[in-house]
Coordinates of C-alpha atoms in Angstrom, one line a residue:
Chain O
X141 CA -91.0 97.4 -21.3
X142 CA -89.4 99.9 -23.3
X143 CA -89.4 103.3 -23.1
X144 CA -90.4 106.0 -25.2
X145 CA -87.9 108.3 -25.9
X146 CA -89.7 111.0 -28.1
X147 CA -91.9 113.3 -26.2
X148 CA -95.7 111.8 -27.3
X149 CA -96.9 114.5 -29.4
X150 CA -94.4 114.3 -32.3
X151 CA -93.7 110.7 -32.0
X152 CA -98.0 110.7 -32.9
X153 CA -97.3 112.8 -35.8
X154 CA -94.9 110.2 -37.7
X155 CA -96.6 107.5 -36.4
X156 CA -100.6 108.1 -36.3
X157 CA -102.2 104.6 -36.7
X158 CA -101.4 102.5 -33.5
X159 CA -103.2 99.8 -31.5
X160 CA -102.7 98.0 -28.3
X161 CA -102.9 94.4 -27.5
X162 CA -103.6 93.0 -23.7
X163 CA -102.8 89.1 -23.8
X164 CA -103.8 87.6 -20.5
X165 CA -101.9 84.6 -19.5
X166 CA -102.8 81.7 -16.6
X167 CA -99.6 82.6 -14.7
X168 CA -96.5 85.7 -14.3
X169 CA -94.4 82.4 -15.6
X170 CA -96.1 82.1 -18.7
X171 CA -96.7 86.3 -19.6
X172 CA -92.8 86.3 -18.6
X173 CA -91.9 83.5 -21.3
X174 CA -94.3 84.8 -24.1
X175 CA -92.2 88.9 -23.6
X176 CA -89.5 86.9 -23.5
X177 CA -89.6 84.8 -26.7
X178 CA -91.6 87.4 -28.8
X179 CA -89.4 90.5 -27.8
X180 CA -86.4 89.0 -29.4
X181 CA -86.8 89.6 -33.1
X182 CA -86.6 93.4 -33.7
X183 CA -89.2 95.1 -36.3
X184 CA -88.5 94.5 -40.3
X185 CA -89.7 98.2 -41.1
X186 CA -88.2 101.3 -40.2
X187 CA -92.6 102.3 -40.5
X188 CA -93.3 100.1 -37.5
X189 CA -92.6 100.6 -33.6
X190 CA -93.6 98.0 -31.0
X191 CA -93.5 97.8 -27.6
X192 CA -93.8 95.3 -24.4
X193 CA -95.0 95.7 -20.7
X194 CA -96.4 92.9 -18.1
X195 CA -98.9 94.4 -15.9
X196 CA -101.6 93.3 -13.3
X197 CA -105.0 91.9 -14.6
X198 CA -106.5 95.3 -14.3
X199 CA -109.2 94.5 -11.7
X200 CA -106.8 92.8 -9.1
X201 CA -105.0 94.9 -6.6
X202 CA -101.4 96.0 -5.9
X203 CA -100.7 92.3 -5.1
X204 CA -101.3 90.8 -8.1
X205 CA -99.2 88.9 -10.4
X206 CA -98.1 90.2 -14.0
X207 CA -99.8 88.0 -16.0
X208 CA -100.8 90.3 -19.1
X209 CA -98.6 90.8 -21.7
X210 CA -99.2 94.2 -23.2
X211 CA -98.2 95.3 -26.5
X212 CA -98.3 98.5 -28.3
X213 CA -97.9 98.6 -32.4
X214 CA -97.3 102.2 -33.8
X215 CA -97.2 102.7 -37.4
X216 CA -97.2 105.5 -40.1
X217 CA -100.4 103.8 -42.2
X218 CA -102.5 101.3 -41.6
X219 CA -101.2 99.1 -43.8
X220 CA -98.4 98.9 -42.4
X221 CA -99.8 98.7 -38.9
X222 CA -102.1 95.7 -39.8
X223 CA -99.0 93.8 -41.9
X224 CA -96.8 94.0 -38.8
X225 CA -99.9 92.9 -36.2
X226 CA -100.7 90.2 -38.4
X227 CA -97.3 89.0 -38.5
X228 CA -97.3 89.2 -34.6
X229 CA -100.6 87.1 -33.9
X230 CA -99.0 84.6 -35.9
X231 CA -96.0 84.0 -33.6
X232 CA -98.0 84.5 -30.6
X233 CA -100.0 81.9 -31.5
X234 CA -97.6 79.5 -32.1
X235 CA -95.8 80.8 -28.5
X236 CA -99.4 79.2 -26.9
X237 CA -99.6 76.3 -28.6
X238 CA -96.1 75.3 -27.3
X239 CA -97.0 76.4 -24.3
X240 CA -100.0 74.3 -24.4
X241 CA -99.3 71.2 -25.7
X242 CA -95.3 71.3 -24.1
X243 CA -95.2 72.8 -21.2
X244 CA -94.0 70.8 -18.2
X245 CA -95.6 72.5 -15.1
X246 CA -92.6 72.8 -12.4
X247 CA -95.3 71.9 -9.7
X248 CA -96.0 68.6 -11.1
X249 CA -92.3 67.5 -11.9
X250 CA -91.7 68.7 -8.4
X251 CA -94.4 66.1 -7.0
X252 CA -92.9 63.3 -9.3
X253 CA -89.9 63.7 -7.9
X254 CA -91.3 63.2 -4.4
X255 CA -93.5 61.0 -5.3
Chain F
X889 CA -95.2 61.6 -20.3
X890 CA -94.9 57.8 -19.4
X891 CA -91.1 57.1 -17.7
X892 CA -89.9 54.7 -19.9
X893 CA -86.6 53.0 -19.4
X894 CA -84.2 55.3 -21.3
X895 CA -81.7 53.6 -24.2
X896 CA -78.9 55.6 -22.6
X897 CA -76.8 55.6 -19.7
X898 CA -75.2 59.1 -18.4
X899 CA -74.1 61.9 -21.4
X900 CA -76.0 64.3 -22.8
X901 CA -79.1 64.7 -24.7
X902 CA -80.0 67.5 -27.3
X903 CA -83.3 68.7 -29.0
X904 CA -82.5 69.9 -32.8
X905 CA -84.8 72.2 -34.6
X906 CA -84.2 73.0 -38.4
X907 CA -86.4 75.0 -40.3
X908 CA -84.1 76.9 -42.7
X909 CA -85.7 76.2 -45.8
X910 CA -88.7 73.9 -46.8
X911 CA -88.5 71.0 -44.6
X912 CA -89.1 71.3 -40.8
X913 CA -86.8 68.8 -38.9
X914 CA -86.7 67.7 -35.3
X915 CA -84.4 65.4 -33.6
X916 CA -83.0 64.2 -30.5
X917 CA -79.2 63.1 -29.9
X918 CA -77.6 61.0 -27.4
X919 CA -73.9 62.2 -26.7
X920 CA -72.0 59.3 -24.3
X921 CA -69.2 60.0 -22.3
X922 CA -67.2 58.6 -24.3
X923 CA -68.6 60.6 -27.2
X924 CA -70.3 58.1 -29.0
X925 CA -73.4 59.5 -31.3
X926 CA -76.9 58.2 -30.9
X927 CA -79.8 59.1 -32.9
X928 CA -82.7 58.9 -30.7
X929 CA -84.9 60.4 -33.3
X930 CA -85.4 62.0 -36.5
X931 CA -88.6 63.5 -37.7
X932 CA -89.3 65.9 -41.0
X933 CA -92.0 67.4 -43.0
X934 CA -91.2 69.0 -46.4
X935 CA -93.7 71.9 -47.4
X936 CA -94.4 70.7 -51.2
X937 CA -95.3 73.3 -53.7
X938 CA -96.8 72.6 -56.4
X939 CA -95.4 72.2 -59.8
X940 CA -93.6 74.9 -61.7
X941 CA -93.6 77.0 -58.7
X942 CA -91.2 77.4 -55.6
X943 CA -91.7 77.3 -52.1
X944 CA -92.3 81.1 -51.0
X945 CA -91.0 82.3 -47.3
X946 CA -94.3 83.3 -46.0
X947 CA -96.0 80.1 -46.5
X948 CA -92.9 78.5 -45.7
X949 CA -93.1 79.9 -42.0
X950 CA -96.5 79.0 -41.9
X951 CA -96.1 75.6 -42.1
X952 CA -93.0 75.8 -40.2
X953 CA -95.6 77.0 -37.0
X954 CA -98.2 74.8 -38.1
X955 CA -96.1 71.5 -37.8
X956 CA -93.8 72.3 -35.1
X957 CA -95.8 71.1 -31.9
X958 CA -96.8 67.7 -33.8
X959 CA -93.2 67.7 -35.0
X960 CA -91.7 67.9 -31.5
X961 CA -94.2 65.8 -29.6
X962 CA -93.1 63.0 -31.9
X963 CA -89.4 63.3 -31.7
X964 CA -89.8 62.8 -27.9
X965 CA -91.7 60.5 -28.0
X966 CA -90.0 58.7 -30.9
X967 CA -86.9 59.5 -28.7
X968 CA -88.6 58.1 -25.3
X969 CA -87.2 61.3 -23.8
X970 CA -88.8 64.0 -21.7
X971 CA -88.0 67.7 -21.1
X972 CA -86.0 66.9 -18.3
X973 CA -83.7 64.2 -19.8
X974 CA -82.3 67.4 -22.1
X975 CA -79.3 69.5 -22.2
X976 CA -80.1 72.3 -24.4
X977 CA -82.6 73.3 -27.1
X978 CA -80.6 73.8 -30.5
X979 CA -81.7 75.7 -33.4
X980 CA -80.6 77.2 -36.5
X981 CA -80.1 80.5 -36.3
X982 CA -78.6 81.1 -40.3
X983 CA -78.4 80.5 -43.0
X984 CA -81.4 80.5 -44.7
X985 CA -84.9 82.0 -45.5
X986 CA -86.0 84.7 -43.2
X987 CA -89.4 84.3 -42.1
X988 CA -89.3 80.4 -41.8
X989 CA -85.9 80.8 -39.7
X990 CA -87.6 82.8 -37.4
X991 CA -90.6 81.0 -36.8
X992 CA -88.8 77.8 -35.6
X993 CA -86.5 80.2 -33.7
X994 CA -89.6 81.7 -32.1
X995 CA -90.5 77.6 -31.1
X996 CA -87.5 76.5 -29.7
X997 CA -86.9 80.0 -27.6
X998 CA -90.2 79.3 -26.0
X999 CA -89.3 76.1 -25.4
X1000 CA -85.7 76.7 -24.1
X1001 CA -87.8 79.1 -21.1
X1002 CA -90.6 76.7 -20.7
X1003 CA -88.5 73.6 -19.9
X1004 CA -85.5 76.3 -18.1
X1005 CA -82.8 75.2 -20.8
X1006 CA -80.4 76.8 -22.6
X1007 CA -80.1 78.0 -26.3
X1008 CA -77.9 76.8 -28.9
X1009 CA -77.9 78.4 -31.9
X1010 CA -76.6 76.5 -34.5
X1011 CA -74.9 77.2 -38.4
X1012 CA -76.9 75.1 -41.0
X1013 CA -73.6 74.6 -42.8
X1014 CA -72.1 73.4 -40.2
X1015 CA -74.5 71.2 -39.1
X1016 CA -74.5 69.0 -42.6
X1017 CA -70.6 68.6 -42.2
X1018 CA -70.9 67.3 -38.8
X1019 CA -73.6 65.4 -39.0
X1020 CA -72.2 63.8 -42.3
X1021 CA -68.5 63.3 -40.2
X1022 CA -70.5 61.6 -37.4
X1023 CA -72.2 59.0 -39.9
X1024 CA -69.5 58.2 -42.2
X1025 CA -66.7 58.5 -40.3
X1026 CA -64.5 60.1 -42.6
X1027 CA -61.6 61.5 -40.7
X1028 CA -60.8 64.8 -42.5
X1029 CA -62.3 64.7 -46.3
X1030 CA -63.2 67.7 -48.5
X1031 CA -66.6 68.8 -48.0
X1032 CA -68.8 69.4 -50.8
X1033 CA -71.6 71.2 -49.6
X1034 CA -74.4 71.6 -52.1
X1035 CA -78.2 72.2 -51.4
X1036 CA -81.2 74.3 -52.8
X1037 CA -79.7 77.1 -50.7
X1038 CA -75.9 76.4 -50.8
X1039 CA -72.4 75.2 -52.9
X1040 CA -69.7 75.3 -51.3
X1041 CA -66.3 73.6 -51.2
X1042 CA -65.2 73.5 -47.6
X1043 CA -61.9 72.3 -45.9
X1044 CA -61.1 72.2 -41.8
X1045 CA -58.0 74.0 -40.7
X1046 CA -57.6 75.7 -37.4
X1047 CA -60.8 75.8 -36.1
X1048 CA -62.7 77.1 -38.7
X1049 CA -64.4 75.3 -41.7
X1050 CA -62.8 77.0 -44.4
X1051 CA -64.4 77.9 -48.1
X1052 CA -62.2 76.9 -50.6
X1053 CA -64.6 77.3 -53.2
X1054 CA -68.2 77.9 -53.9
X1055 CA -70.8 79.3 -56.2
X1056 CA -70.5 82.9 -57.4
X1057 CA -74.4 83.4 -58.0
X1058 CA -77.2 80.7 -57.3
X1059 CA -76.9 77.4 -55.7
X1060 CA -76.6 74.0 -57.8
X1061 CA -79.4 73.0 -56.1
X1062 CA -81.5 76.0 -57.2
X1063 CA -80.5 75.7 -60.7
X1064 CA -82.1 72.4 -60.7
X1065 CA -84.9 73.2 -58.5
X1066 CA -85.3 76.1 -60.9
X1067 CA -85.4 74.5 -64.1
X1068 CA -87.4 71.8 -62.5
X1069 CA -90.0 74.4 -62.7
X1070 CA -89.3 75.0 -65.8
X1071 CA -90.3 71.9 -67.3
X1072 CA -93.5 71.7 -64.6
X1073 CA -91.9 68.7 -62.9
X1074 CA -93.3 68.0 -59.0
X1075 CA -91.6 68.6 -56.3
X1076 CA -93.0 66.2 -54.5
X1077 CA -91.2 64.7 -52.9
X1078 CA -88.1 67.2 -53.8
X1079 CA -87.6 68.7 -57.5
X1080 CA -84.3 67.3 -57.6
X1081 CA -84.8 63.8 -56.9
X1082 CA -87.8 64.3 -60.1
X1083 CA -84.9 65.4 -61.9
X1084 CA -82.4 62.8 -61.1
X1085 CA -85.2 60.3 -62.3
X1086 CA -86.2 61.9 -65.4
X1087 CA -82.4 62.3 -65.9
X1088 CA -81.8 58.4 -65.6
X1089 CA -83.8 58.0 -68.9
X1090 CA -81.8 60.4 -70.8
X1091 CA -78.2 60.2 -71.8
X1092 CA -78.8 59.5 -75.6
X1093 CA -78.4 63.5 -76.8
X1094 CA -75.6 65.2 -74.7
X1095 CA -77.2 68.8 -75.2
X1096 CA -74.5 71.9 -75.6
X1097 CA -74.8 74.1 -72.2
X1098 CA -72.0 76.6 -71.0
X1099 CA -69.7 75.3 -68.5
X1100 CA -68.7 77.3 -66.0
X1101 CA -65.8 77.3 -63.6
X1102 CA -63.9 80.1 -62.5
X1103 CA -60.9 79.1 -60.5
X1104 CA -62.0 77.4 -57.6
X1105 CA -65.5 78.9 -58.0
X1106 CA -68.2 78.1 -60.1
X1107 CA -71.7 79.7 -61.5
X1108 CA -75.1 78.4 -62.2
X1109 CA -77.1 81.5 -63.3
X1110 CA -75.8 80.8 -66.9
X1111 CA -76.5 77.2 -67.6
X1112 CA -80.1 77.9 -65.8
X1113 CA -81.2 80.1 -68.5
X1114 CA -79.7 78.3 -71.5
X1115 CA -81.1 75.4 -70.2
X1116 CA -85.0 77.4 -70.1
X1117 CA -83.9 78.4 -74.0
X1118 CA -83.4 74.9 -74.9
X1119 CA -86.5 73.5 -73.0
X1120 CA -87.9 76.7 -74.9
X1121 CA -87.0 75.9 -77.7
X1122 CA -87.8 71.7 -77.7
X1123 CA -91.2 72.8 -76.9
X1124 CA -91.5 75.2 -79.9
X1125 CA -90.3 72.3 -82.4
X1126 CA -92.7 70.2 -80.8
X1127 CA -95.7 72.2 -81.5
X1128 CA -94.4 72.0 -84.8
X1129 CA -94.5 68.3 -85.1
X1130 CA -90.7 68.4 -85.2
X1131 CA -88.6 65.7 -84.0
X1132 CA -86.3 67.0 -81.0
X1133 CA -84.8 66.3 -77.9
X1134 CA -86.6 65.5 -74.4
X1135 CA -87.0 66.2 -71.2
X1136 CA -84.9 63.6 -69.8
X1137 CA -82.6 64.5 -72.6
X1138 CA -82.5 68.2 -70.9
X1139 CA -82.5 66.6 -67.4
X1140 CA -79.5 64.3 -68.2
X1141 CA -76.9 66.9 -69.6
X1142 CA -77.9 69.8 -66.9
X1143 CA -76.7 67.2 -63.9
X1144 CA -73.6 66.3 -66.5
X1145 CA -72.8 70.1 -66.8
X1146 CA -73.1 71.3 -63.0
X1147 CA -72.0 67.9 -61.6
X1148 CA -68.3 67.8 -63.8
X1149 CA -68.1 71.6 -62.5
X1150 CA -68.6 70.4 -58.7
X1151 CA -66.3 67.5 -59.2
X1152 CA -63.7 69.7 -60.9
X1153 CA -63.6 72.5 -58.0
X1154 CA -63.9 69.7 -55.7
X1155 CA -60.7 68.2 -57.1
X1156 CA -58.9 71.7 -56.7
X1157 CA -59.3 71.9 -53.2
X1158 CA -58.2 68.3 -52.7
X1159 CA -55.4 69.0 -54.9
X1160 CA -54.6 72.1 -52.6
X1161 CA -55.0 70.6 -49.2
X1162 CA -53.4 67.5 -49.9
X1163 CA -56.7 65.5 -49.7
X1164 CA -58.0 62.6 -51.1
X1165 CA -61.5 61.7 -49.2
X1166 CA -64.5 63.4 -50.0
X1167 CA -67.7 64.2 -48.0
X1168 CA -70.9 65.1 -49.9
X1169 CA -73.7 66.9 -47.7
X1170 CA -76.6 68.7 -48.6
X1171 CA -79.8 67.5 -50.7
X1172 CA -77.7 67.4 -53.6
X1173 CA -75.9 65.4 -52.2
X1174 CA -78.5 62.3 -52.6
X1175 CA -77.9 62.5 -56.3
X1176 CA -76.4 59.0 -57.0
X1177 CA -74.9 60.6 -60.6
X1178 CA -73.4 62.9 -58.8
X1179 CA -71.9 60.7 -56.4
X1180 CA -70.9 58.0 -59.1
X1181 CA -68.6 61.1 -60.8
X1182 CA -66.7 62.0 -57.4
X1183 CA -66.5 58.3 -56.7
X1184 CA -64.7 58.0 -60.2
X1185 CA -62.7 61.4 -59.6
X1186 CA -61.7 60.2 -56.2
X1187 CA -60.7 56.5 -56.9
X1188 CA -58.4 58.1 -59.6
X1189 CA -56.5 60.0 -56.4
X1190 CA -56.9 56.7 -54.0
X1191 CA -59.1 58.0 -52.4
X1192 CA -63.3 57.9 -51.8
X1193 CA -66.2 59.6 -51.8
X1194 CA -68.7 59.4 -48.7
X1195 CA -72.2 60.2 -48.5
X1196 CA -74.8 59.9 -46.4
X1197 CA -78.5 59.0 -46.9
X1198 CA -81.5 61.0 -47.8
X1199 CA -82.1 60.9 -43.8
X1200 CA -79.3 63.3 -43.3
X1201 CA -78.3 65.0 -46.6
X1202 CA -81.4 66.8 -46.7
X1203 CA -82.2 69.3 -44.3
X1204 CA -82.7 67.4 -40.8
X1205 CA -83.2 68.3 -37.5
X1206 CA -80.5 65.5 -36.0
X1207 CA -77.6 67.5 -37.5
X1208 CA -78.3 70.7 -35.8
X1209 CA -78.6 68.6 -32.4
X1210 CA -75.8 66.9 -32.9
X1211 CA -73.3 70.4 -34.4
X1212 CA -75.4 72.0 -31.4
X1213 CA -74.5 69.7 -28.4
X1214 CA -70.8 69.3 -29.8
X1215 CA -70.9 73.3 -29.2
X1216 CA -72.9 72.9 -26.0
X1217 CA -69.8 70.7 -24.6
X1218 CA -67.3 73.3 -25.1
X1219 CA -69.5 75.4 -23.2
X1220 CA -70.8 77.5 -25.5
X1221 CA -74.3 78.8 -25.3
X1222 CA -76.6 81.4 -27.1
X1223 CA -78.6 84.1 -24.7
X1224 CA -81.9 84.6 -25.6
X1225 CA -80.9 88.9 -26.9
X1226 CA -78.5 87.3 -29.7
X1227 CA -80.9 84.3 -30.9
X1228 CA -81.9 85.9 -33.9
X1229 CA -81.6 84.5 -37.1
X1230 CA -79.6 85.8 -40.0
X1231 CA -80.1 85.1 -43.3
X1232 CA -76.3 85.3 -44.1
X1233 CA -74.5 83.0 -42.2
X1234 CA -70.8 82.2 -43.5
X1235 CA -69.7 78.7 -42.8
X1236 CA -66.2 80.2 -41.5
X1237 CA -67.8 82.4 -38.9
X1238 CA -68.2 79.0 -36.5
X1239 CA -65.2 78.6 -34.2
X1240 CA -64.7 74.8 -34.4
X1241 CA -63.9 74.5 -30.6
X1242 CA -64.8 70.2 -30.3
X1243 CA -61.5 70.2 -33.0
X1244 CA -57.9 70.2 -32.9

């Protein structure tokens, strides 16, 4: 969720080799954690810019939860585009496996509780 | 997860994640009222490289990642605790290797937002001394400090853990670890410990090596590299037929040379603080030779050395827990924007609030 703050056309120019990432998650809870953890850590090289948003599932209407995570890599080669995506998909994918295998769902410690 | 009838009544409990250099350590602590220390659970996996090479920060985080879930499953459940019986999530946020820092700091974020807990970040350093406080009792010894990553000579005074002295270069641990590769020794399970046993044999030839103090500091760079000429060397005169020294030969006067050094700026500070207990933490610190030589320095003061066992000296996830909580209790927490890790951590940055 950050903004841009070079107008598009010269931020292109330094940084031509970019690609965006949509991450679709169960629940807004879950997209919300993922930015969250993952938006800590800033960028190792000065070569790379990334960027968050959550939006809406793209076919669901102005009701609809944010539960995609969205990221944008921007990076002056390639190499150092796929080097700093790489290194991304590795954390993400330990972010879902926590999430999967230690998550405690609120609405199920909620019905212990009364239970 | 199965509601078992907890082993503790009231307190706090804390979830410890350590991942600062090869070994990946989880562990839960039980803090009474009263402030007694209970280890719930203690669970480790050291990523072994194999011999004559080190472990490498890339594939250091990726076992980091690859372990953690399994790792954390099994200290709850080792600990018979669930989310929901914990305080806080702690972590160490420095010192340490980059990459493998962050991946367990990646881990325990999550799970500090998944399970609606706070984050503790925690100094490594500072984590060994408390933990090694907690299990020994000692009341206010000299700390010697020494690991793959750190040596330092460490004192408490006014909050702060204070560095009297420490190395000017490389690590004691490292020198070892380092020459371990050297000679193509494994490092499974640790290079050190393969040293200390190879060591055990030797002792007949007392090999020449520079010694090295500098005040209250010491260096290790030195002694690492004559130590590769002289293993250089043996090798040569053995591929000559010559007779010559040995391994364990090599082994046996390295740990003489760095572990007199240790004692000596050890002594120093003792001498300067008016101490005569000593506290040995860190993976070094496991080395019965080198705890036989404080012993005999201390006794000669009236005073002790205290160490703690391969559980705790080496890298563990119950100490950062255990620093973490004390933290916790004085009410300090870490937001989420300032958990990143930092590969320079000094050991006097911590403000000792749990201390007089």
């Amino acid at each position: 969720m950050t903004a841009e703050t070079q107008n598009p056309s010269q931020e292109d120019t330094e940084f031509p080799c970019s690609i965006d990432i949509e991450i679709p998650f169960h629940t807004e809870r879950l997209a919300d954690v993922a930015h969250r953890t993952l938006s800590v850590d800033k960028e190792l090289s000065s070569l790379v810019r990334r960027s968050f948003s959550l939006r809406n599932q793209p076919q669901e209407g102005s009701h609809a939860a944010a539960t995609v995570l969205h990221v944008r890599y921007k990076a002056t080669t390639n190499r150092m585009l796929r080097v700093a995506v790489n290194a991304f998909m590795e954390s993400l994918y330990l972010v879902i496996e926590v999430m999967e295998h230690l998550d405690v769902d609120p609405g199920k410690k909620q019905a212990a509780k009364q239970a | 997860m199965t509601q078992k009838q907890p082993r503790w009544r009231g307190g706090l409990l804390a979830l410890g994640c350590e991942g600062s250099a090869n070994k990946l350590g989880l562990g839960v602590i039980h803090h009474s009222p009263t402030g007694e220390v209970t280890i719930l659970s203690n669970v480790r996996d050291t990523f072994v490289s194999p011999p004559g090479t080190g472990f490498l920060p890339k594939d250091t985080a990726k076992h980091h990642r690859v372990h953690f879930v399994p790792l954390a499953l099994r200290a709850l459940a080792e600990a018979g605790a669930a989310p929901s019986d914990l305080a806080c999530i702690c972590f160490t946020q420095g010192p340490g290797m980059g990459a493998p820092l962050t991946a367990v700091a990646v881990a325990a974020r999550a799970l500090a937002l998944l399970w609606d807990l706070p984050l503790v970040g925690v100094n490594h350093c500072v984590g060994h001394i408390e933990m090694g406080r907690a299990i020994t009792g000692a009341a206010n010894p000299v700390v010697l400090y020494v690991s793959g990553g750190n040596s330092q000579v460490i004192a408490y005074a006014e909050r702060r853990y204070r560095i009297f002295g420490e190395t000017l270069d490389i690590a004691v641990g490292n020198c070892l670890d380092r020459f371990a590769r050297t000679l193509e020794i494994s490092n499974d399970p640790a290079p050190g410990y393969n040293i200390e046993q190879l060591a055990k044999k030797g002792g007949a030839r007392l090999l020449d090596l520079p010694y090295t103090v500098k005040g209250m500091d010491c260096s290790f760079s030195g002694i690492l590299a004559s130590a590769d000429v002289l293993a250089a060397q043996m090798k040569a005169a053995r591929a000559k037929g010559e007779d010559t020294f040995t391994e364990a030969d090599l082994c046996s006067s390295l740990q003489e040379t760095v572990f007199a050094m240790l004692v000596e700026i050890t002594e120093r500070a003792m001498a300067h603080v008016g101490s005569n207990q000593v506290l040995i933490v860190g993976g070094v610190g496991c080395n019965e030779r080198l705890q036989e030589m404080m012993g005999a320095m201390a006794k000669e003061r009236g005073g002790s050395v205290y160490a703690t066992d391969e559980r705790f000296c080496i890298d563990n996830g119950i100490m950062i827990a255990h620093a973490g909580l004390l933290a916790y209790e004085t009410g300090f927490q870490t937001p989420m924007e300032e958990s990143q890790c930092t590969q320079r951590f000094r050991t006097d940055e911590v403000y000792i609030k749990w201390r007089d």
